[in-house]
Amino acid sequence: MTAGKSFIIGYTNETTGIYSNLPCIIFDDFTTDSKLVNFPFKVKSSAMKILKVNAERKSKVDDNTAKMQSIKWLGV
């Protein structure tokens, strides 16, 4: 994710540094945006946090992502 909240900004042929423990939720500290990801991706942002999905709760990951996205973040 970028400061403009773009989700996919390109593709890579690199094979190192690819995150593939899926599904996961990515959260951007800077924009407070979050996305559910179910495909391997390359991390390119230091502001991105990867939230792993507990195997016992995988069936509820869509609901949890929707709840995260409904939070109204306040500036500090």
PDB file of C-alpha atoms in Angstrom:
ATOM      1  CA  MET A   1       0.000   0.000   0.000  1.00  0.00           C
ATOM      2  CA  THR A   2       1.174   3.495  -0.718  1.00  0.00           C
ATOM      3  CA  ALA A   3       0.476   6.909   0.796  1.00  0.00           C
ATOM      4  CA  GLY A   4      -2.189   7.270  -1.884  1.00  0.00           C
ATOM      5  CA  LYS A   5      -3.704   3.971  -0.656  1.00  0.00           C
ATOM      6  CA  SER A   6      -2.809   2.109  -3.855  1.00  0.00           C
ATOM      7  CA  PHE A   7      -2.936  -1.595  -3.177  1.00  0.00           C
ATOM      8  CA  ILE A   8      -0.904  -3.216  -5.971  1.00  0.00           C
ATOM      9  CA  ILE A   9       1.751  -0.982  -7.474  1.00  0.00           C
ATOM     10  CA  GLY A  10       3.583  -3.501  -9.641  1.00  0.00           C
ATOM     11  CA  TYR A  11       4.892  -6.989 -10.055  1.00  0.00           C
ATOM     12  CA  THR A  12       8.280  -8.588  -9.442  1.00  0.00           C
ATOM     13  CA  ASN A  13      10.245 -11.571 -10.643  1.00  0.00           C
ATOM     14  CA  GLU A  14      12.238 -11.610  -7.400  1.00  0.00           C
ATOM     15  CA  THR A  15      12.099 -14.818  -5.397  1.00  0.00           C
ATOM     16  CA  THR A  16      13.515 -13.597  -2.077  1.00  0.00           C
ATOM     17  CA  GLY A  17      11.532 -11.613   0.468  1.00  0.00           C
ATOM     18  CA  ILE A  18       8.175 -12.856  -0.783  1.00  0.00           C
ATOM     19  CA  TYR A  19       5.581 -13.219   1.994  1.00  0.00           C
ATOM     20  CA  SER A  20       3.424 -16.314   1.521  1.00  0.00           C
ATOM     21  CA  ASN A  21       1.960 -17.191   4.954  1.00  0.00           C
ATOM     22  CA  LEU A  22      -1.584 -16.614   3.755  1.00  0.00           C
ATOM     23  CA  PRO A  23      -4.184 -15.358   4.249  1.00  0.00           C
ATOM     24  CA  CYS A  24      -3.014 -12.314   6.166  1.00  0.00           C
ATOM     25  CA  ILE A  25      -4.091  -8.756   6.802  1.00  0.00           C
ATOM     26  CA  ILE A  26      -1.723  -5.929   5.975  1.00  0.00           C
ATOM     27  CA  PHE A  27      -2.050  -2.712   7.945  1.00  0.00           C
ATOM     28  CA  ASP A  28      -0.304   0.522   7.022  1.00  0.00           C
ATOM     29  CA  ASP A  29       0.738   2.655  10.015  1.00  0.00           C
ATOM     30  CA  PHE A  30       0.895   5.821   7.941  1.00  0.00           C
ATOM     31  CA  THR A  31      -2.469   5.659   6.150  1.00  0.00           C
ATOM     32  CA  THR A  32      -4.234   3.344   8.682  1.00  0.00           C
ATOM     33  CA  ASP A  33      -5.512   1.411   5.657  1.00  0.00           C
ATOM     34  CA  SER A  34      -5.837  -2.371   5.815  1.00  0.00           C
ATOM     35  CA  LYS A  35      -6.345  -5.108   3.239  1.00  0.00           C
ATOM     36  CA  LEU A  36      -6.980  -8.830   3.322  1.00  0.00           C
ATOM     37  CA  VAL A  37      -4.342 -10.547   1.177  1.00  0.00           C
ATOM     38  CA  ASN A  38      -4.598 -14.077  -0.156  1.00  0.00           C
ATOM     39  CA  PHE A  39      -1.722 -14.061  -2.660  1.00  0.00           C
ATOM     40  CA  PRO A  40       2.082 -13.981  -2.178  1.00  0.00           C
ATOM     41  CA  PHE A  41       3.523 -10.461  -2.123  1.00  0.00           C
ATOM     42  CA  LYS A  42       6.765  -8.522  -1.657  1.00  0.00           C
ATOM     43  CA  VAL A  43       6.948  -6.147   1.309  1.00  0.00           C
ATOM     44  CA  LYS A  44       8.243  -2.760   0.194  1.00  0.00           C
ATOM     45  CA  SER A  45       7.077  -0.467   3.001  1.00  0.00           C
ATOM     46  CA  SER A  46       8.493  -0.071   6.494  1.00  0.00           C
ATOM     47  CA  ALA A  47       5.093   1.268   7.620  1.00  0.00           C
ATOM     48  CA  MET A  48       3.348  -2.010   6.751  1.00  0.00           C
ATOM     49  CA  LYS A  49       2.455  -4.430   9.515  1.00  0.00           C
ATOM     50  CA  ILE A  50       1.493  -8.004   8.680  1.00  0.00           C
ATOM     51  CA  LEU A  51      -1.194  -9.543  10.850  1.00  0.00           C
ATOM     52  CA  LYS A  52      -1.176 -13.331  10.739  1.00  0.00           C
ATOM     53  CA  VAL A  53      -4.458 -15.174  10.767  1.00  0.00           C
ATOM     54  CA  ASN A  54      -4.859 -17.733  13.527  1.00  0.00           C
ATOM     55  CA  ALA A  55      -5.609 -21.128  11.938  1.00  0.00           C
ATOM     56  CA  GLU A  56      -8.604 -21.613  14.249  1.00  0.00           C
ATOM     57  CA  ARG A  57     -10.142 -18.309  13.106  1.00  0.00           C
ATOM     58  CA  LYS A  58      -9.516 -18.417   9.348  1.00  0.00           C
ATOM     59  CA  SER A  59     -13.242 -18.730   8.712  1.00  0.00           C
ATOM     60  CA  LYS A  60     -13.797 -15.304  10.330  1.00  0.00           C
ATOM     61  CA  VAL A  61     -10.954 -13.423   8.627  1.00  0.00           C
ATOM     62  CA  ASP A  62     -13.311 -11.576   6.247  1.00  0.00           C
ATOM     63  CA  ASP A  63     -15.453 -10.379   9.158  1.00  0.00           C
ATOM     64  CA  ASN A  64     -12.415  -9.229  11.130  1.00  0.00           C
ATOM     65  CA  THR A  65     -10.999  -7.356   8.146  1.00  0.00           C
ATOM     66  CA  ALA A  66     -14.326  -5.568   7.646  1.00  0.00           C
ATOM     67  CA  LYS A  67     -14.380  -4.591  11.336  1.00  0.00           C
ATOM     68  CA  MET A  68     -10.841  -3.177  11.086  1.00  0.00           C
ATOM     69  CA  GLN A  69     -11.798  -1.130   8.040  1.00  0.00           C
ATOM     70  CA  SER A  70     -14.816   0.357   9.807  1.00  0.00           C
ATOM     71  CA  ILE A  71     -12.691   1.903  12.598  1.00  0.00           C
ATOM     72  CA  LYS A  72     -12.527   5.687  12.394  1.00  0.00           C
ATOM     73  CA  TRP A  73      -8.902   6.539  13.238  1.00  0.00           C
ATOM     74  CA  LEU A  74      -8.239   9.830  14.974  1.00  0.00           C
ATOM     75  CA  GLY A  75      -5.061  11.814  14.455  1.00  0.00           C
ATOM     76  CA  VAL A  76      -2.861  12.164  17.536  1.00  0.00           C
TER      77      VAL A  76
END
